[in-house]
PDB file of C-alpha atoms and ligand atoms in Angstrom:
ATOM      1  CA  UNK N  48    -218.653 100.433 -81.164  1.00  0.00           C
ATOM      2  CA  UNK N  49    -219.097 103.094 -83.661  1.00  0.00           C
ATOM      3  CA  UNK N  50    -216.352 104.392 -86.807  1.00  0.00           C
ATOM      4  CA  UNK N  51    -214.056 106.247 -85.567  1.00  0.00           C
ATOM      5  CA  UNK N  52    -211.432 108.139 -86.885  1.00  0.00           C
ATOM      6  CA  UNK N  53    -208.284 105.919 -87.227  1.00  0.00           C
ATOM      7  CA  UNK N  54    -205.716 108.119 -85.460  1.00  0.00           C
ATOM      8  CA  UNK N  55    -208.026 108.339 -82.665  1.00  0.00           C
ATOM      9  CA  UNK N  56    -208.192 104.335 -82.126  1.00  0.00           C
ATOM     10  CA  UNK N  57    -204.181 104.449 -82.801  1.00  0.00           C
ATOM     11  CA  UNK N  58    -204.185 106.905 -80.390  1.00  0.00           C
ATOM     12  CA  UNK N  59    -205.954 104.587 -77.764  1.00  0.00           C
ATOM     13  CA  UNK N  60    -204.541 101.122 -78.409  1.00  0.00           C
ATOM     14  CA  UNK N  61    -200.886 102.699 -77.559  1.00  0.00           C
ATOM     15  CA  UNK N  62    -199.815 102.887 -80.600  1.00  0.00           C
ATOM     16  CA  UNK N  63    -198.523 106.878 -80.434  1.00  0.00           C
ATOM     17  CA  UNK N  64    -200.364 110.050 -79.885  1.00  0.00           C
ATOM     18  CA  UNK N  65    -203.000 111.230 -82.439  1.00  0.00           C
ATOM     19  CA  UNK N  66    -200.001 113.752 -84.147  1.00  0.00           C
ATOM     20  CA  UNK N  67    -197.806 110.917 -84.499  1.00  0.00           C
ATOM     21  CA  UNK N  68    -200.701 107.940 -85.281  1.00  0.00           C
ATOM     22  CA  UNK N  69    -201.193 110.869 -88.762  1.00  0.00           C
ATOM     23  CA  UNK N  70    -197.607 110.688 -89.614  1.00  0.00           C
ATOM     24  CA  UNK N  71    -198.218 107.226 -89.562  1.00  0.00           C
ATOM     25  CA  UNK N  72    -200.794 107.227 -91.885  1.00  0.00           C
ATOM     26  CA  UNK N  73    -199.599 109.674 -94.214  1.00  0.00           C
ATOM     27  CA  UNK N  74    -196.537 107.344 -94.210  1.00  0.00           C
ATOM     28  CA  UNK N  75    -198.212 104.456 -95.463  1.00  0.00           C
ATOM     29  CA  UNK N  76    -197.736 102.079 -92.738  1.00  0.00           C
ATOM     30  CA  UNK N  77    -201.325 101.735 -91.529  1.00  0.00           C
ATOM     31  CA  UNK N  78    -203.956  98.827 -93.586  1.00  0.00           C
ATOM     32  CA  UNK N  79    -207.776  98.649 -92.702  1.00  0.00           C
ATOM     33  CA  UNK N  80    -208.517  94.515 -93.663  1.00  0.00           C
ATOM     34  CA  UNK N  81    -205.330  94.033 -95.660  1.00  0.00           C
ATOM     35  CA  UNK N  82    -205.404  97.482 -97.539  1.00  0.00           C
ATOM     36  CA  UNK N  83    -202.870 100.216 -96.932  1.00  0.00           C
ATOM     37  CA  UNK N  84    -204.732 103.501 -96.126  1.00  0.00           C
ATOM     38  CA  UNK N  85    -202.810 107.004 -96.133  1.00  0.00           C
ATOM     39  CA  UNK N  86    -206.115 109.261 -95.939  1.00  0.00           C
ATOM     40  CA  UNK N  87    -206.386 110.966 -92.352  1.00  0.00           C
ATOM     41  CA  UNK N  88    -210.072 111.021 -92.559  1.00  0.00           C
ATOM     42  CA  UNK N  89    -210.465 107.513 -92.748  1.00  0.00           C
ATOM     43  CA  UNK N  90    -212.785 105.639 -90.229  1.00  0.00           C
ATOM     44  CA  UNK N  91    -212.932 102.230 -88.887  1.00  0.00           C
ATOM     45  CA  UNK N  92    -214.872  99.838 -86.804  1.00  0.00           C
ATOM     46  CA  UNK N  93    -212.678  98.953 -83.517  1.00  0.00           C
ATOM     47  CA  UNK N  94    -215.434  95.733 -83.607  1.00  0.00           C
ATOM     48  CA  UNK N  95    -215.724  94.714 -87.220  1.00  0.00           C
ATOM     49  CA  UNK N  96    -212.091  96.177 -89.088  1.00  0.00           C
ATOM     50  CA  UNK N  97    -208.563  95.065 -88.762  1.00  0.00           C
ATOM     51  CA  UNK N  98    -206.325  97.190 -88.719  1.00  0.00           C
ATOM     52  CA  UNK N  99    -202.630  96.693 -88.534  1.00  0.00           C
ATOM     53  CA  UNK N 100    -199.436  99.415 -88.204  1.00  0.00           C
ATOM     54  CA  UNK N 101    -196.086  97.845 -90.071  1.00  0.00           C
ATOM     55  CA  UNK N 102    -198.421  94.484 -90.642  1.00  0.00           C
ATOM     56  CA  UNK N 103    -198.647  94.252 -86.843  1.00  0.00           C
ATOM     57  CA  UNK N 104    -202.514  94.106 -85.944  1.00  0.00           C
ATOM     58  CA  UNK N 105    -203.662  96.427 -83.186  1.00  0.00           C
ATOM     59  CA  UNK N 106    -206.297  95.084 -80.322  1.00  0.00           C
ATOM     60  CA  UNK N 107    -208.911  97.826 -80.691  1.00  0.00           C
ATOM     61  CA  UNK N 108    -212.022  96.314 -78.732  1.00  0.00           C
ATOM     62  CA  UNK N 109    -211.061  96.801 -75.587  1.00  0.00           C
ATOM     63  CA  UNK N 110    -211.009 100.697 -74.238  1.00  0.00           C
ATOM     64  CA  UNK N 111    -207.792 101.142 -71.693  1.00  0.00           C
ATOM     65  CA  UNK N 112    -208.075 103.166 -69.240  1.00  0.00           C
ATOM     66  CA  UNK N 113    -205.795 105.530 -66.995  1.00  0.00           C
ATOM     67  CA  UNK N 114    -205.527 106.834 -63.619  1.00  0.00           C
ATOM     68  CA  UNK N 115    -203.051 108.393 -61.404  1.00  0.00           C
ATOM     69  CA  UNK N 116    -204.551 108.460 -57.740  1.00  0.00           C
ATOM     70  CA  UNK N 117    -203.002 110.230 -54.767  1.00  0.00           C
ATOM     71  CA  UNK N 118    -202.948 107.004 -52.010  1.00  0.00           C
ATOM     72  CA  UNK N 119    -203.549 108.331 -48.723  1.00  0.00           C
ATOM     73  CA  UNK N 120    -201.826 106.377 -46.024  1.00  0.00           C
ATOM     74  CA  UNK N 121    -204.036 104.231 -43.920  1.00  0.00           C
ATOM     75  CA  UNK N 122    -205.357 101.895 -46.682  1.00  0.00           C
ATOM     76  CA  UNK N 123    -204.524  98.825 -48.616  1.00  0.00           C
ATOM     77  CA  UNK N 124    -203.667  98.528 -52.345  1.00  0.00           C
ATOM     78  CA  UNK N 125    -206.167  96.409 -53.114  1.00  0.00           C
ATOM     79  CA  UNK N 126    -210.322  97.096 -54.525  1.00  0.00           C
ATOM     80  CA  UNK N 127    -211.423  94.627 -51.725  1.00  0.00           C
ATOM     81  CA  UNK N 128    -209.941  93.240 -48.170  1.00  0.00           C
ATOM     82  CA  UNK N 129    -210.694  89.932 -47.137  1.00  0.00           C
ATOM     83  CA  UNK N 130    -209.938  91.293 -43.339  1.00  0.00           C
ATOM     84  CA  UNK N 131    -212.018  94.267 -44.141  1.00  0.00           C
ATOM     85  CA  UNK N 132    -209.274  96.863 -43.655  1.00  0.00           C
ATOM     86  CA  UNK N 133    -209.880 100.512 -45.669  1.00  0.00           C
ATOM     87  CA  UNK N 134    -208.828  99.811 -49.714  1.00  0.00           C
ATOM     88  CA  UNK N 135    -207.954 102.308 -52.240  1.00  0.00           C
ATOM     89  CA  UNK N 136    -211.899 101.325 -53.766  1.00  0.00           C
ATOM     90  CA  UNK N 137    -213.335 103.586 -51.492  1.00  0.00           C
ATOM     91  CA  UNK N 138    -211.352 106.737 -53.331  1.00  0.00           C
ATOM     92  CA  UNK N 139    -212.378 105.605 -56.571  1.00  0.00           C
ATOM     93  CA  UNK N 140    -215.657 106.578 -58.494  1.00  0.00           C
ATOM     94  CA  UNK N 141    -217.776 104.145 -60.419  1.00  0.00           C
ATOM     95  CA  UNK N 142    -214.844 103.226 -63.054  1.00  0.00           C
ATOM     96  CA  UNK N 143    -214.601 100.734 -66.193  1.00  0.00           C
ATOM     97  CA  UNK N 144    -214.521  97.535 -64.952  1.00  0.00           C
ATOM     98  CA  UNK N 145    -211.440  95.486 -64.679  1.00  0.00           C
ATOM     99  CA  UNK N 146    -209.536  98.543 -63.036  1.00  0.00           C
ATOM    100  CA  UNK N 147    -206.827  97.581 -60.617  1.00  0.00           C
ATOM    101  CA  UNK N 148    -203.460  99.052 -59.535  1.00  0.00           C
ATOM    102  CA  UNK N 149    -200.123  98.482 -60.780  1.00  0.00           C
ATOM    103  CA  UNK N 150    -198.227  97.023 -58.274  1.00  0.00           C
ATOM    104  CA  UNK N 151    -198.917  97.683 -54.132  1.00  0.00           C
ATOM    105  CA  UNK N 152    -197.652 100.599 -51.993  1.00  0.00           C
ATOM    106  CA  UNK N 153    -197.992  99.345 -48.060  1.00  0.00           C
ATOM    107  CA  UNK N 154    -200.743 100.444 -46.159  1.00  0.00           C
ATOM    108  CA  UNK N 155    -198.408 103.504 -44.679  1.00  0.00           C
ATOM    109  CA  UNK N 156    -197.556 104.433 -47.579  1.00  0.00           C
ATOM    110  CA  UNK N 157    -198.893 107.452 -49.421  1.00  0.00           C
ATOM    111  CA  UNK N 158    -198.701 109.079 -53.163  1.00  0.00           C
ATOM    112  CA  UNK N 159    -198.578 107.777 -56.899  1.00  0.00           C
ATOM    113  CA  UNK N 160    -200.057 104.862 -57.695  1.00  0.00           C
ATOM    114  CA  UNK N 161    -200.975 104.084 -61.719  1.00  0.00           C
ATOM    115  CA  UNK N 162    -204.597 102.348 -61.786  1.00  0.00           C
ATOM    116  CA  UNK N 163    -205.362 100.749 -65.354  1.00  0.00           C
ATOM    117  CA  UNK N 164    -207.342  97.946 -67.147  1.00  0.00           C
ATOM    118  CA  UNK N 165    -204.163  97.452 -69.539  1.00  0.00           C
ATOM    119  CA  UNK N 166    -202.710  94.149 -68.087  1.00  0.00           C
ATOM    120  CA  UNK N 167    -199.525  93.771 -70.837  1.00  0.00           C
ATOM    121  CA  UNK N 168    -198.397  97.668 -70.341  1.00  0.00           C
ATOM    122  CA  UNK N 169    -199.167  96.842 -66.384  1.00  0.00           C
ATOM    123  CA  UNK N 170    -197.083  93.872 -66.458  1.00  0.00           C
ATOM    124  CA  UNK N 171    -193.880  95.330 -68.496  1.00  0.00           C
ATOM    125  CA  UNK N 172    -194.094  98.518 -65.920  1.00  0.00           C
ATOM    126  CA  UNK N 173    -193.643  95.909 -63.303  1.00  0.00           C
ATOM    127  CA  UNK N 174    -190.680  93.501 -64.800  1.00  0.00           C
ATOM    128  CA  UNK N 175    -187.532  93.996 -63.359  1.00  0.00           C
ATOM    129  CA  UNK N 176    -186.276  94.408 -66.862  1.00  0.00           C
ATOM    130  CA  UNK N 177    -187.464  97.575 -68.350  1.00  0.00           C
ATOM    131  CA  UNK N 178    -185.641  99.076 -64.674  1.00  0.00           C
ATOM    132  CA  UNK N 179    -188.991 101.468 -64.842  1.00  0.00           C
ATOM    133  CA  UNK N 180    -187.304 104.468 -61.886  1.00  0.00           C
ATOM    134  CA  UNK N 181    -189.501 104.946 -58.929  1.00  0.00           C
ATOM    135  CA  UNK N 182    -188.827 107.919 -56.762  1.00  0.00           C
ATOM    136  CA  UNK N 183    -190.137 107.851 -53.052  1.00  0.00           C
ATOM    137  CA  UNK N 184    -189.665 110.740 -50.350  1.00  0.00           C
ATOM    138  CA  UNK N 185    -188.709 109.720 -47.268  1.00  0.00           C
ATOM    139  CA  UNK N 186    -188.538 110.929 -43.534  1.00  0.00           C
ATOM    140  CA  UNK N 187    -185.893 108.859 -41.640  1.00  0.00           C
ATOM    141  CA  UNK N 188    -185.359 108.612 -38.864  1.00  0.00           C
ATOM    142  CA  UNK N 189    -181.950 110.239 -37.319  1.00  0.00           C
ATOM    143  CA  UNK N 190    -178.978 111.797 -39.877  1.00  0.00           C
ATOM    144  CA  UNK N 191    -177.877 109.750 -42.393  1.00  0.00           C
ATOM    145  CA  UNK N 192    -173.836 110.116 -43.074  1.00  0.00           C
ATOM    146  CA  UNK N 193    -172.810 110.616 -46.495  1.00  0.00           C
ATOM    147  CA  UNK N 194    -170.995 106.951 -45.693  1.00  0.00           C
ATOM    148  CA  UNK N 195    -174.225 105.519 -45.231  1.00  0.00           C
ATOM    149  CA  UNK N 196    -176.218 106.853 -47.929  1.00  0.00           C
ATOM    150  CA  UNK N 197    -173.531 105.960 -50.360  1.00  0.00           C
ATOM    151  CA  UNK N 198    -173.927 102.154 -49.075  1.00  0.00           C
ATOM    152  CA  UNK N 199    -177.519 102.694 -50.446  1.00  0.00           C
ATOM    153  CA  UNK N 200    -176.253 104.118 -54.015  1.00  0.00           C
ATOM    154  CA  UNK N 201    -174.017 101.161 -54.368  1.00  0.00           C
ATOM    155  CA  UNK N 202    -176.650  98.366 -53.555  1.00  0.00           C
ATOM    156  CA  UNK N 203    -177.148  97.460 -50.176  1.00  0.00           C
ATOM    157  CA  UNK N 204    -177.556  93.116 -48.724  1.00  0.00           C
ATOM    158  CA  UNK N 205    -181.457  92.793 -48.211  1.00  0.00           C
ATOM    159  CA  UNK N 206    -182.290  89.159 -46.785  1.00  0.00           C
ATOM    160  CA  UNK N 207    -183.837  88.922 -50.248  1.00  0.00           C
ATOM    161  CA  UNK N 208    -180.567  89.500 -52.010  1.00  0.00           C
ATOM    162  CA  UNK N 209    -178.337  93.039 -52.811  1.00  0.00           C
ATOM    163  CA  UNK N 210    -180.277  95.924 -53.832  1.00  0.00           C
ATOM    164  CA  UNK N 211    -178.878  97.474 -57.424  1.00  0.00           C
ATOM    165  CA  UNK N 212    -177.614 100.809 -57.607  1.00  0.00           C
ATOM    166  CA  UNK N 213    -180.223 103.490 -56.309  1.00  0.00           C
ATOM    167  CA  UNK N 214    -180.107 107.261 -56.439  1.00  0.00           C
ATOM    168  CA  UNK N 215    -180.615 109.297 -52.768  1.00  0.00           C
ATOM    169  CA  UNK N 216    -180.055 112.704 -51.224  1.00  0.00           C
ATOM    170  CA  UNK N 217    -180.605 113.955 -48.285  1.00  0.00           C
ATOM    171  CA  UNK N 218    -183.154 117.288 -48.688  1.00  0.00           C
ATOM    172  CA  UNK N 219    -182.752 118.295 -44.983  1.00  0.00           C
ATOM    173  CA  UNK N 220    -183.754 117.829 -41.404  1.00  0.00           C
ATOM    174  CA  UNK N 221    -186.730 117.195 -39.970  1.00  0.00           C
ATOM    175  CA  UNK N 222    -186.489 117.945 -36.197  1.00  0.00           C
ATOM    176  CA  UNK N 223    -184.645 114.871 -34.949  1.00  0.00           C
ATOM    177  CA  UNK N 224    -185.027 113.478 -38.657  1.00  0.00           C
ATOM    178  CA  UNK N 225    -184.134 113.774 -41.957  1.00  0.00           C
ATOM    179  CA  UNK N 226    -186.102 114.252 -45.528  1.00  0.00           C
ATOM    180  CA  UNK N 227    -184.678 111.898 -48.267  1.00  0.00           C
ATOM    181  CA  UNK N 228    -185.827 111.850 -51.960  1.00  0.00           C
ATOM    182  CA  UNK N 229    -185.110 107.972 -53.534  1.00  0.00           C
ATOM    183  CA  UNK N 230    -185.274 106.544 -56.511  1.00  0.00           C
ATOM    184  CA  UNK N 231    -184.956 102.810 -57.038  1.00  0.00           C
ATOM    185  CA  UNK N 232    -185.734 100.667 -60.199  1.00  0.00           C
ATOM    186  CA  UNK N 233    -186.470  97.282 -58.775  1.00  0.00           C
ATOM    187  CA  UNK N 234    -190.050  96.842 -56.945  1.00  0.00           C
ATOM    188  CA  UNK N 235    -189.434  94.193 -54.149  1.00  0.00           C
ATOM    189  CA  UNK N 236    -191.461  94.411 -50.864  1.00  0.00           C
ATOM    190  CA  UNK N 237    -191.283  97.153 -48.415  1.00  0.00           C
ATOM    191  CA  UNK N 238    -188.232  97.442 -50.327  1.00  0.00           C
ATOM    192  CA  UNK N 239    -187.150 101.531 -49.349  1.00  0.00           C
ATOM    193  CA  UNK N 240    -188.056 100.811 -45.791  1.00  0.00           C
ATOM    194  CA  UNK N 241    -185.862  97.364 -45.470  1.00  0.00           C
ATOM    195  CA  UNK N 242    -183.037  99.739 -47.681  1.00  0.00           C
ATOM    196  CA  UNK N 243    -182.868 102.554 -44.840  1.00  0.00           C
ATOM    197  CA  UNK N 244    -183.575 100.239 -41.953  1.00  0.00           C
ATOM    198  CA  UNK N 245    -180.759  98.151 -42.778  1.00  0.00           C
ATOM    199  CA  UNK N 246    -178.131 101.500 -42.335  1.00  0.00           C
ATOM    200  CA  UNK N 247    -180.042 101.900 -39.238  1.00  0.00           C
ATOM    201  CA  UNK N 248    -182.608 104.868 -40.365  1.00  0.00           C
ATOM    202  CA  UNK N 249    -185.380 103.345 -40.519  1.00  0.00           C
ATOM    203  CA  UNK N 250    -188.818 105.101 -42.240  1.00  0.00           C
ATOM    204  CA  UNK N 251    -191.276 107.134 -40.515  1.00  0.00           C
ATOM    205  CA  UNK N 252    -193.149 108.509 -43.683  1.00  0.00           C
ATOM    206  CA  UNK N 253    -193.027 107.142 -46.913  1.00  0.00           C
ATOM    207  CA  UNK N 254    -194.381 109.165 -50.087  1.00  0.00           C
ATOM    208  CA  UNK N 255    -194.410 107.724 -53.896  1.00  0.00           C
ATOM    209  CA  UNK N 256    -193.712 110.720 -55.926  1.00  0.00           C
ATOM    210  CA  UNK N 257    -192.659 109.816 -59.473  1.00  0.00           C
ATOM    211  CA  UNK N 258    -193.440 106.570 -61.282  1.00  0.00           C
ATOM    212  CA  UNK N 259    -191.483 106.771 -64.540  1.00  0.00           C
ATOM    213  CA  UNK N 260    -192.626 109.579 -66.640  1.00  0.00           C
ATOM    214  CA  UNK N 261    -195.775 110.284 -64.070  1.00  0.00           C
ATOM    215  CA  UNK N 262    -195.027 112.953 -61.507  1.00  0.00           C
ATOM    216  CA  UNK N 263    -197.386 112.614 -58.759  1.00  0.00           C
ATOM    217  CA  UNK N 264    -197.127 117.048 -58.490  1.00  0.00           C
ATOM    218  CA  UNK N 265    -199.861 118.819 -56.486  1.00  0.00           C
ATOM    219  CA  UNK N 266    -202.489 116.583 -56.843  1.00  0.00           C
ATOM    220  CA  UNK N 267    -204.416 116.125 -53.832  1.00  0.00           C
ATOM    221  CA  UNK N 268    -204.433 113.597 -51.389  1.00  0.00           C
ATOM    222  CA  UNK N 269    -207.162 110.843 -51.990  1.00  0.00           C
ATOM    223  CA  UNK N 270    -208.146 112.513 -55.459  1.00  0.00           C
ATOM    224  CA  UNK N 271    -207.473 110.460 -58.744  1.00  0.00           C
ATOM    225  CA  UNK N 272    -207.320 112.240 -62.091  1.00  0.00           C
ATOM    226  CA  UNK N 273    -207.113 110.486 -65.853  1.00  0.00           C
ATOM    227  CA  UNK N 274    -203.868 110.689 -67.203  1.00  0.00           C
ATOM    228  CA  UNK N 275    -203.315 112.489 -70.580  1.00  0.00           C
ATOM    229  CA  UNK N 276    -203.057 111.325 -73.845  1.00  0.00           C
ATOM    230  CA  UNK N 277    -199.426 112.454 -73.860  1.00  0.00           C
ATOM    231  CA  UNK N 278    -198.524 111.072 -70.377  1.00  0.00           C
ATOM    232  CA  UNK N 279    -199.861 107.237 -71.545  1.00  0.00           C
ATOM    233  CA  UNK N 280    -197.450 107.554 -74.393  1.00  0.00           C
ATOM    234  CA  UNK N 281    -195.030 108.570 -72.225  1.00  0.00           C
ATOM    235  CA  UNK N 282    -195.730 105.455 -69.699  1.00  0.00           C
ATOM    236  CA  UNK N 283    -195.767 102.726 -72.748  1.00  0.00           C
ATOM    237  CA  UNK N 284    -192.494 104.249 -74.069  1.00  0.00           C
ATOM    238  CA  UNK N 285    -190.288 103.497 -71.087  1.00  0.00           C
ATOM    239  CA  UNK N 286    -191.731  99.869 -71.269  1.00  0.00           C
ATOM    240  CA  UNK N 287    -191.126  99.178 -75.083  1.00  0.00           C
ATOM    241  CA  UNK N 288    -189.320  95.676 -75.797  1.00  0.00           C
TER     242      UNK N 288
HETATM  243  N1  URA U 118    -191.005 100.758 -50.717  1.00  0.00           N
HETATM  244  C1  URA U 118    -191.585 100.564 -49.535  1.00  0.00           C
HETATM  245  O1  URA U 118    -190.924 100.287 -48.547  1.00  0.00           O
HETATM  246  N2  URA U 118    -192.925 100.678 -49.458  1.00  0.00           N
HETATM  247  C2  URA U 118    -193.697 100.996 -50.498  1.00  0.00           C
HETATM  248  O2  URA U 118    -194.916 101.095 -50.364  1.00  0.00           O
HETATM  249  C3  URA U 118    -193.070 101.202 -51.733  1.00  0.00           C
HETATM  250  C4  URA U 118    -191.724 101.064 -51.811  1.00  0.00           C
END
């Protein structure tokens, strides 16, 4: 790869935007090989230079990416099926290689999903201990009582152990069913389907709308779109140790 400027390669191995990668600069806490550099226009090779932030060395080589795509229901989180059932590949363009989404939505299930190549911010998005919100809206079926929707605020007995502490509201009725916005911090299978099936509402459509900072919006259905520089800094913030 080719110099670059080094707020840019901040910029895109996570360490902050390109506003705040300058401060950082200007502040003295950025080295090229072992030197301290406070020059904005200074350029490095992400292949042949070091550089570190706070004397903590950045991995430049490798070129995240990230996408936001709009699941459709009907397919299977996955790039390939071994049963040959519809995957998410088919709405994706010729990408980087080494793409792949984090974590599954079921095959019903529509809306957000993050796809990346960056396995460590993938993997702290996922662990149960950065409590990274997801916020689903559902159609249930029948009314929920306030009783019952407060068992599913509390934490509700799945067969895999009690839920923790979720956030729901009704929005409204839906014919014989009502609309339901969700948020839950824990990622456990089917998990928002088991949660209203086990106060006897069970889910008849099931939309991702929010992951973290990333607001799913009006994006179309089936369309994928890069996320921006602002919205990755965003993302690695609510997973910082
Ligand atoms: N909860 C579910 O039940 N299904 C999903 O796809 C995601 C969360």
């Amino acid at each position: 790869m080719s110099e670059q400027r080094l707020q840019k390669l901040m910029a895109r191995a996570g360490v902050a935007s390109r506003r705040r990668s300058e401060e950082l600069i200007a502040a003295g806490r950025v080295t090229v090989n072992g030197e301290v550099v406070t020059s904005l226009g200074t350029k490095a090779d992400p292949d042949r230079d070091a550089v570190a932030v706070d004397g903590r060395a950045l991995e430049l080589g490798v070129a995240h990416a990230y996408f936001a795509l709009n699941k459709p229901r009907g397919c299977v989180t996955t790039m390939s099926d071994p049963q040959g059932r519809p995957t998410i590949a088919r709405f994706l363009p010729p990408l980087p290689p080494g793409l792949f989404a984090v974590g599954r939505l079921d095959m019903d299930t529509e809306g957000l999903l993050l796809i990346t190549n960056d396995g460590e911010l993938a993997a702290r998005l996922l662990h149960p201990r950065y409590h990274v919100p997801k916020t689903y809206r559902a159609v249930v079926a029948g009314r929920p009582s306030d009783a019952e929707l407060a068992r599913l605020r509390r934490g509700i007995e799945l067969d895999d152990g009690p839920t923790q502490p979720a956030e729901v509201e009704a929005l409204g009725p839906r014919d014989d069913r009502t609309e339901a916005r969700i948020t839950i911090r824990e990622g456990r299978k089917r998990q928002v389907r088991r949660m209203f099936s086990a106060i006897g509402h069970p889910v008849t459509e099931l939309e991702r709308t929010a992951f973290g900072p990333i607001e799913l919006g009006d994006q179309p259905r089936g369309a994928l779109r890069e996320l921006t520089e602002h919205e990755v800094t965003a993302l690695k913030e609510v997973a910082r140790s």
